[in-house]
XYZ file of C-alpha atoms in Angstrom:
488
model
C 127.127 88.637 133.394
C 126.132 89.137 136.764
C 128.959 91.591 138.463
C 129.904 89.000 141.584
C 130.906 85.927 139.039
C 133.318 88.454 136.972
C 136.030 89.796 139.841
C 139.025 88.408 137.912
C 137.471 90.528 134.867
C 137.465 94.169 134.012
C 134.662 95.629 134.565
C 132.437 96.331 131.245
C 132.183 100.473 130.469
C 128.290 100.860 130.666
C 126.558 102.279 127.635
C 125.848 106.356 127.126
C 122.682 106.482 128.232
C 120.886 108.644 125.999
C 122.263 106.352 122.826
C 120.295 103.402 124.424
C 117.270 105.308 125.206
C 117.230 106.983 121.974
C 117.645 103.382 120.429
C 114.864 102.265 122.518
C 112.340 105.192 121.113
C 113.242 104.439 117.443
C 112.539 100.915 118.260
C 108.963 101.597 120.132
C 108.404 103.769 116.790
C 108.689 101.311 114.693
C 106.684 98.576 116.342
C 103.706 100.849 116.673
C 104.476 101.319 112.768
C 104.557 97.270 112.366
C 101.529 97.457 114.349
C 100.033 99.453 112.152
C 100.437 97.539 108.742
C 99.497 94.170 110.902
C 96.158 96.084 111.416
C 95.709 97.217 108.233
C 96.442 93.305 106.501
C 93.446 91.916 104.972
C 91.978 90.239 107.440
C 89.892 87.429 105.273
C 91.388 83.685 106.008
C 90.905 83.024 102.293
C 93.433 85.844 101.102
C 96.920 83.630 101.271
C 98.609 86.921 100.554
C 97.216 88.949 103.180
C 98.029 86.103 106.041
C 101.641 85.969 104.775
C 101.234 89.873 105.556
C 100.171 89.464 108.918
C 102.637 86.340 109.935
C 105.371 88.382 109.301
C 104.075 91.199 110.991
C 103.768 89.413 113.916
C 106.935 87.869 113.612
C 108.246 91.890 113.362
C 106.626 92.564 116.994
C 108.092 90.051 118.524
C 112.079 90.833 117.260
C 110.992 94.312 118.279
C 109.326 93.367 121.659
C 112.578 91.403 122.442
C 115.022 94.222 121.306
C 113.087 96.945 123.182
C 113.696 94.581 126.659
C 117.046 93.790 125.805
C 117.857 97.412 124.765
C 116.088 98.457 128.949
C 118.067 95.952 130.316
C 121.249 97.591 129.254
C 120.362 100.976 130.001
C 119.668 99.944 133.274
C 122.784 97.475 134.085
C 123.225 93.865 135.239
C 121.136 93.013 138.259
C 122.258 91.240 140.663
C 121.464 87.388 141.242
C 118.026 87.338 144.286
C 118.659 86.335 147.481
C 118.000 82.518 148.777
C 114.151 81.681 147.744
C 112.960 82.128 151.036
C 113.709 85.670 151.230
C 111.927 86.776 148.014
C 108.882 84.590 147.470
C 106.950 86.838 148.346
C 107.612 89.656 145.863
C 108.222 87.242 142.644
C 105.244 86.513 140.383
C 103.117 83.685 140.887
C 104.705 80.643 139.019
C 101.770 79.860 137.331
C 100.985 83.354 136.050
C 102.206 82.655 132.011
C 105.911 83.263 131.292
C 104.618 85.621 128.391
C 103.119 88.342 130.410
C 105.184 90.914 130.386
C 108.934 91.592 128.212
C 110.900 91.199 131.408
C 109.402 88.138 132.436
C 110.620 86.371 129.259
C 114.664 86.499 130.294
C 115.707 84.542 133.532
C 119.747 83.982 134.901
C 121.187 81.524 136.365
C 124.224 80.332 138.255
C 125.156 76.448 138.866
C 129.005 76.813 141.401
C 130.590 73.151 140.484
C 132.653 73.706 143.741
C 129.629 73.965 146.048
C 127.357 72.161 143.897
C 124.977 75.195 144.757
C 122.373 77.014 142.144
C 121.122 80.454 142.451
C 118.189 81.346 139.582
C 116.549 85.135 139.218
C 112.704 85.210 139.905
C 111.794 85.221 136.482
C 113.142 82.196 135.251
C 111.480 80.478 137.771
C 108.362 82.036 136.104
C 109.546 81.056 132.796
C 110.246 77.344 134.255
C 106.755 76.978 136.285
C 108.696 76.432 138.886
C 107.648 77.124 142.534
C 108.991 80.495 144.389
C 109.892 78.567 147.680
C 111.374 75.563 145.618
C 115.154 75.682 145.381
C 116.606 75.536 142.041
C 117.194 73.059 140.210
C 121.323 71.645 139.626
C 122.650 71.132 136.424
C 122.167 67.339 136.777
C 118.504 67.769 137.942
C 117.650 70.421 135.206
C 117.397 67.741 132.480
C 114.463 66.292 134.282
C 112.095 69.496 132.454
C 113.539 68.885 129.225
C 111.457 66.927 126.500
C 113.040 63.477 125.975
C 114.555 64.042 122.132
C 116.024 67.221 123.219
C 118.245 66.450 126.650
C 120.951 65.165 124.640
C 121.335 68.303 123.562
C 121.078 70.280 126.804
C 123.497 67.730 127.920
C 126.465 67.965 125.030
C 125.623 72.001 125.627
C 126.888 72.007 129.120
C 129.405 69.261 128.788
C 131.053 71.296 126.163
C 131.143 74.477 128.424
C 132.095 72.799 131.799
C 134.288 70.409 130.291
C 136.064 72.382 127.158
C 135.037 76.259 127.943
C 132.588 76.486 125.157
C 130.011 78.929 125.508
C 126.397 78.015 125.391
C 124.206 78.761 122.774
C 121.187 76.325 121.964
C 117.483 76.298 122.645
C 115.200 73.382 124.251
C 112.001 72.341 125.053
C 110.630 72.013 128.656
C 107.500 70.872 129.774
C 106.016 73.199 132.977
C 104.405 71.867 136.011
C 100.525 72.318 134.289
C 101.805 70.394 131.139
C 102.532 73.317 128.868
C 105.372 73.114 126.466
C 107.692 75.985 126.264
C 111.154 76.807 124.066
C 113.560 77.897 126.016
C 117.111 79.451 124.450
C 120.258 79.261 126.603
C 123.359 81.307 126.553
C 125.892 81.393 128.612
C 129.768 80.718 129.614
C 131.876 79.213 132.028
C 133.318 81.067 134.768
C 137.283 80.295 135.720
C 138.906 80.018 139.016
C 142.997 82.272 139.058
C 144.415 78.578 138.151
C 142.108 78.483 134.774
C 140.089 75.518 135.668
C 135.691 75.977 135.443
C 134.518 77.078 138.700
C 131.090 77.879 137.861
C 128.542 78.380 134.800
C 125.805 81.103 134.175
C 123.572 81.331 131.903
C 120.270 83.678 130.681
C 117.259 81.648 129.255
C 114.685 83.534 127.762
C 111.113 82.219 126.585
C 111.151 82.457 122.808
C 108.101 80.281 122.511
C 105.773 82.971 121.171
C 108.739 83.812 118.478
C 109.340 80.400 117.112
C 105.318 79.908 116.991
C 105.640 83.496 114.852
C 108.438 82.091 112.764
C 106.283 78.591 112.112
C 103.530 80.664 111.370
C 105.239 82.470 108.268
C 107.067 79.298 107.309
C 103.172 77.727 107.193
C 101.912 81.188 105.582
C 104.536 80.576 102.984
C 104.320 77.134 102.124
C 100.836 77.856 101.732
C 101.088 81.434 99.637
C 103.940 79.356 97.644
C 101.387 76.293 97.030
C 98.784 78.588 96.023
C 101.556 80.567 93.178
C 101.986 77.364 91.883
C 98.247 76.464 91.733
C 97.736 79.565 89.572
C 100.690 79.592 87.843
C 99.403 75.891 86.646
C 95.705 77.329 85.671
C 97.051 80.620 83.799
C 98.516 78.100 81.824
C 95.943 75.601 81.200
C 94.236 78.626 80.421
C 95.951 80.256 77.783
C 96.140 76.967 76.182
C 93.174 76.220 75.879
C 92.422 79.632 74.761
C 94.887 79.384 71.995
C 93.236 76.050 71.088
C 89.872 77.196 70.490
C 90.585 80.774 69.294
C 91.552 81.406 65.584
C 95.205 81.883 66.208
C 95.271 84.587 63.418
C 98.500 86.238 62.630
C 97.184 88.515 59.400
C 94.018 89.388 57.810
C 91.860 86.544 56.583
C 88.870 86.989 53.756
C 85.738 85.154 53.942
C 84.414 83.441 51.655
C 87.613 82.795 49.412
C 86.428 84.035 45.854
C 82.754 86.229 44.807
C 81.527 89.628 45.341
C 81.532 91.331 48.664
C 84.117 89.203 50.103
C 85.429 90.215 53.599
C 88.638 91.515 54.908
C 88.995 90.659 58.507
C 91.234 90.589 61.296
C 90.828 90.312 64.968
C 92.706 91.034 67.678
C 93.299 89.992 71.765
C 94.112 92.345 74.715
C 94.966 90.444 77.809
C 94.381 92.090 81.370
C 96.445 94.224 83.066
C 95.974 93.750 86.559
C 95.105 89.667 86.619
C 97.122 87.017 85.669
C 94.205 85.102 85.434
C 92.704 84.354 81.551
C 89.044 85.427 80.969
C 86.330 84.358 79.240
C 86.575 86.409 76.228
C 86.072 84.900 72.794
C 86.205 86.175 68.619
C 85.413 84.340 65.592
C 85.367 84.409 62.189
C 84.261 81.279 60.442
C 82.629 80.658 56.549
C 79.610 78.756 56.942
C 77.189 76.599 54.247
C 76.643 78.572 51.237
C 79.118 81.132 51.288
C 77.769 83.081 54.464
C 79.848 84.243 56.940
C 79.627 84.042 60.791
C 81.169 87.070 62.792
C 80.820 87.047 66.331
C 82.758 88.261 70.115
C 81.397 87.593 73.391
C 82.586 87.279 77.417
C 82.056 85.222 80.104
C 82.488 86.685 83.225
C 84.683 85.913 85.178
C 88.237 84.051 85.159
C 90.496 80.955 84.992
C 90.330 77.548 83.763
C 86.398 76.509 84.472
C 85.560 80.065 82.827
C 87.990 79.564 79.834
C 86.119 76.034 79.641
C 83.078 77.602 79.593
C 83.626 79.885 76.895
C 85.123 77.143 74.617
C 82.042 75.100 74.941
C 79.746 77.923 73.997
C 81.842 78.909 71.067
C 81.837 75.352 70.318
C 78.372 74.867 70.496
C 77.938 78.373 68.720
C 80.070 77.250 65.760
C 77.868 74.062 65.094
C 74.458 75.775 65.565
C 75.500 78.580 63.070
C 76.802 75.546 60.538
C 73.323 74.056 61.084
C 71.760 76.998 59.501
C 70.733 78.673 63.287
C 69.990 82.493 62.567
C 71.690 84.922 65.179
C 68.274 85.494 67.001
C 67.535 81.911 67.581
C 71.212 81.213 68.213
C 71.669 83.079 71.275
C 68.467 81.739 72.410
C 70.137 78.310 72.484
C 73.315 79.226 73.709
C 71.312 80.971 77.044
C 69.470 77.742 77.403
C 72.942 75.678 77.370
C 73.877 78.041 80.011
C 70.924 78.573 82.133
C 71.432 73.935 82.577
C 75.916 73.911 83.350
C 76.180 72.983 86.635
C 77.988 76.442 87.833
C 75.619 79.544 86.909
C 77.586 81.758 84.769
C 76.466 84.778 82.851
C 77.720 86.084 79.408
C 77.469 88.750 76.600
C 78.085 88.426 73.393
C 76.793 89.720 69.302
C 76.459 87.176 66.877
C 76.195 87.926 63.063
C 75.649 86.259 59.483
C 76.430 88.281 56.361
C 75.108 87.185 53.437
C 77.744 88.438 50.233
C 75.634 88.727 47.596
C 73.309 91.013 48.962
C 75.580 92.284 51.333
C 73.222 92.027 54.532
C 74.105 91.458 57.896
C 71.480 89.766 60.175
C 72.715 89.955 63.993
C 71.890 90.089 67.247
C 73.085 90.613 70.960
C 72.956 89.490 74.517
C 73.620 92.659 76.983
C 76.532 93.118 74.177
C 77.881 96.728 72.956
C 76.200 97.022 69.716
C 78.235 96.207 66.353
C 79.841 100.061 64.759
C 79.759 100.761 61.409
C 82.228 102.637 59.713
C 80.989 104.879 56.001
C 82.316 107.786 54.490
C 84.624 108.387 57.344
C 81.838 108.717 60.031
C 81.036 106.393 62.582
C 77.672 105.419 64.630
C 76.390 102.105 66.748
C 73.814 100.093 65.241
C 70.950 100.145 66.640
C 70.644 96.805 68.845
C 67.520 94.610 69.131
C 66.061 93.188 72.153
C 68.151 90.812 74.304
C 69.975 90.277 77.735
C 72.384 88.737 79.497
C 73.365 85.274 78.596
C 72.421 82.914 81.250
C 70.347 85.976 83.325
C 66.994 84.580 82.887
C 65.473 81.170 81.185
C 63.582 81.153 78.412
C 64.586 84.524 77.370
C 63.729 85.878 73.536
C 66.137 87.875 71.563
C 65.164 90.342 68.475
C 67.261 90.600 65.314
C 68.176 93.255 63.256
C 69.185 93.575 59.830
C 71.271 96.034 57.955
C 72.503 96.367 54.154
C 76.412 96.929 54.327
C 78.367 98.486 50.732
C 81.091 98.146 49.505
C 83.584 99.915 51.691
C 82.129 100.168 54.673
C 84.042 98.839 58.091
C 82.344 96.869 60.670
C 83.841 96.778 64.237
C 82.703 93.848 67.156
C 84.668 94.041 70.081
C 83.952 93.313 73.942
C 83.573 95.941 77.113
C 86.847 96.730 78.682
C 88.144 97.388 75.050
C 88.387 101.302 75.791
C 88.953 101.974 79.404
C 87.999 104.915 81.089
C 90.345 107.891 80.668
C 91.516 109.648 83.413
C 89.588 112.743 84.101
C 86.628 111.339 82.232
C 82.747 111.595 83.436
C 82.273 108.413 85.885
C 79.582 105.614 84.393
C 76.318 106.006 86.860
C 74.314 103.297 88.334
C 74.088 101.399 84.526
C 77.382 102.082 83.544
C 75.561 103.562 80.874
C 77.642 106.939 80.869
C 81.371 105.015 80.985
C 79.968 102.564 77.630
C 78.472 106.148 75.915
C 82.593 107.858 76.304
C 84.193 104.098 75.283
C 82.300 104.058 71.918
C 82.614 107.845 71.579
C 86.444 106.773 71.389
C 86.178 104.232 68.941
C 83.754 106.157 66.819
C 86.264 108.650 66.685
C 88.509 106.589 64.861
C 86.665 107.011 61.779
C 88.424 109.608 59.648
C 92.039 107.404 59.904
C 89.707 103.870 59.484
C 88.990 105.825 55.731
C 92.890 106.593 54.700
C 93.232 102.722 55.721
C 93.521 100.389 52.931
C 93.138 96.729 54.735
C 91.318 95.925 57.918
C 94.602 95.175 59.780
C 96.079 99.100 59.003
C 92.601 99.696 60.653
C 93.004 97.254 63.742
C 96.503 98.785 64.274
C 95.158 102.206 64.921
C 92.608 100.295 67.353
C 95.755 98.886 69.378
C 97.298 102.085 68.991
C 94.643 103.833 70.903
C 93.688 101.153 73.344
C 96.348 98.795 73.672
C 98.630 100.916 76.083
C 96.064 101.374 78.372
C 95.658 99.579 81.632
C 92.405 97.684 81.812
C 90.834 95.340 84.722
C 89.540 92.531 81.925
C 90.610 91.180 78.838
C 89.226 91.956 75.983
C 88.977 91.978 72.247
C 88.107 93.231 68.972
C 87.049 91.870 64.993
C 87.108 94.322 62.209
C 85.452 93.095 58.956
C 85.798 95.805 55.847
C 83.335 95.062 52.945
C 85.304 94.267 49.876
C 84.103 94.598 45.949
């Protein structure tokens, strides 16, 4: 309050002035530090998270740039009301400069004496107002006439309330300047009582919080928005997984295929969700007895994730499942399955191993698309199989892919499983340009695994030890893994 309307009041004990300016340093710290992580926010329009980052960032400078005035302005005292207009036009800011220039420019006083009828304003809320210099200020009945229609009955129950019942003020308008801007003005302030205790007068500081409250819409916005965008993948990790769990072979246990005869398989399969996305990938197994008593054995992955991936992947395991019913050998299956691909409307690409074992003779024709090559498991030793010709699903049309053949006995353990399966340990050699170095340690790992796979009796004791050694670990993808063990 300005010292001349407070006589019949004792006079406030200033602050210690080194509290206040070390108050003021912590808080110019920490908005350079604000600063700082504002800077650093991803700056891409698409990233809802990284906008929510900067809103409230911004929204941090302002509080900050308002304390750190505030915190100056009482270091340094009141100051007193200006003289008439006329005296100081010259040395206040031009009223059209913008009432956001500077910190001190953004908090204006005011004094309306109901005896006189007189007003006396400080420079800078005439800058805040748009007012002119040489204009005399406005009286409380003539200030309404800058205030936005819907919000004068407020400005007017604010006053009425101080003048009339010795509220103090505390409320925020809108006011529309001379060049047609609109700016949000909040108003505090008290009455001032004569020795008899009636209202003599009323002052009041506005400041311009119009560059807060467009901070504080902007994080409600960023919000909304980052809230709206949870919900829309909340909504597709779930369409996801169930569609995943509808087209998968929800397998609790080991299965056998075929059901009776020599060389029947033990198999189980298992899935390893991602660690760092919440999204579902496009990462399939499958196990299914075909025509005659052969059985198909097959993983693959679609890059990428969500629902439309998830989609994809159940229509190629779809279409994979009726081509290998048909009678489609592995070679000439994943010849179709890249032409299906190659013609969806949104170009996807895929890997995957596809295989038919034959029980009587114990054979296993396969072959692979850019896939880790099938492991086979004798005698407790462990090595890849040697992969024929093939690429990437969906890479290139027309493309031809080689199969390979190889006599299993009784005994052995066959392993399928997907990239991302074994992550990198820490500490290990980095993959090079083909990742070829990173695949070479992952396999290494699995192949390692062949001593326990022999103490195993069933092919679920052997996909536990799998889990045990690569289920803990964080990995980017999904992924998963089949194990098929060659019964008598």
């Amino acid at each position: 309050m300005p010292p001349h309307l407070s006589a019949d009041r004792p006079a406030a004990q200033p602050p210690r002035r080194g509290t206040v300016d070390a108050l003021i340093s912590q808080t110019r710290r920490l908005r350079g530090e604000v600063d700082a992580v504002r800077r650093e926010a991803p700056a891409d329009e698409e990233d809802a998270q990284g906008r929510w980052q900067r809103a409230l960032c911004t929204l941090a400078l302002h509080q900050l740039s308002d304390l750190d005035t505030h915190l100056a302005q009482l270091r340094d005292g009141p100051t007193e009301l200006p003289d008439p207009p006329e005296a100081t036009a010259a040395a206040r800011t031009a009223p059209d400069a913008p009432p956001h220039g500077s910190l001190l420019s953004r908090v204006g006083s005011a004094e309306w004496n109901l005896l006189t009828d007189e007003a006396s304003w400080s420079g800078e809320l005439y800058q805040i107002l748009g007012r002119d210099a040489a204009a005399p200020p406005l009286t409380l009945d003539e200030l309404p006439s800058l205030v936005l229609d819907e919000d004068r009955p407020m400005l007017t129950a604010m006053v009425t309330d101080c003048l009339i019942d010795a509220k103090p003020i505390d409320g925020e308008f809108r006011i529309v300047r001379p060049d047609g801007g609109v700016r949000t003005v909040h108003m505090m302030g008290e009455p001032v009582l004569d020795a008899g205790g009636s209202t003599a007068s009323m002052w009041a500081v506005l400041r311009d919080v119009s560059e807060l409250r467009r901070s504080q819409r902007t994080v409600g916005e960023t919000r909304e928005s980052l809230q709206r965008r949870q919900h829309v993948a909340q909504t597709e990790h779930r369409l996801a997984v169930e569609l995943q769990e509808a087209v998968l072979p929800p397998w609790r246990g080991s299965l056998r295929f075929p059901r009776q005869g020599p060389g029947a398989l033990d198999v189980a399969a298992h899935y390893l969700p991602s660690s760092t996305s919440a999204l579902i990938g496009g990462t399939w197994y499958d196990a299914l007895e075909l025509p005659e008593g052969e059985t198909l054995l097959t993983v693959g992955d679609l890059t990428g994730h969500g629902v439309g991936v998830t989609s994809g992947m159940a229509m190629l395991l779809g279409a994979l499942r009726g081509m290998a019913v048909a009678g489609t050998r592995p070679g000439q299956l994943l010849f179709w399955l890249n032409q299906l691909l190659d013609a969806t409307v949104q170009p996807a690409l895929g890997s995957a191993v596809c295989c038919r074992y034959l029980p009587e003779t114990r054979t296993l024709s396969w072959a692979q698309a850019g896939h880790p090559a099938p492991l086979l498991y004798r005698d407790g030793t462990g090595r890849a199989l040697a992969a024929p010709d093939g690429v990437l699903l969906g890479a290139t049309s027309g493309a031809v892919y080689g199969q390979a053949e190889e006599t299993l006995r009784v005994g052995d353990l066959l392993l399928l499983h997907t990239e991302g399966l074994v992550p990198r340990r820490s500490g290990a050699p980095r993959p090079d340009e083909s990742g070829r170095q990173g695949a070479v340690t992952a396999v290494q790992r699995l192949l390692d695994l062949a001593p326990r796979f022999g103490e195993a009796r069933t092919a679920q004791d052997c996909m536990r030890m799998v889990v045990e050694e690569c289920g803990a670990t964080e990995r980017e993808d999904d992924a998963c893994v089949l194990i098929a063990r060659i019964g008598s």
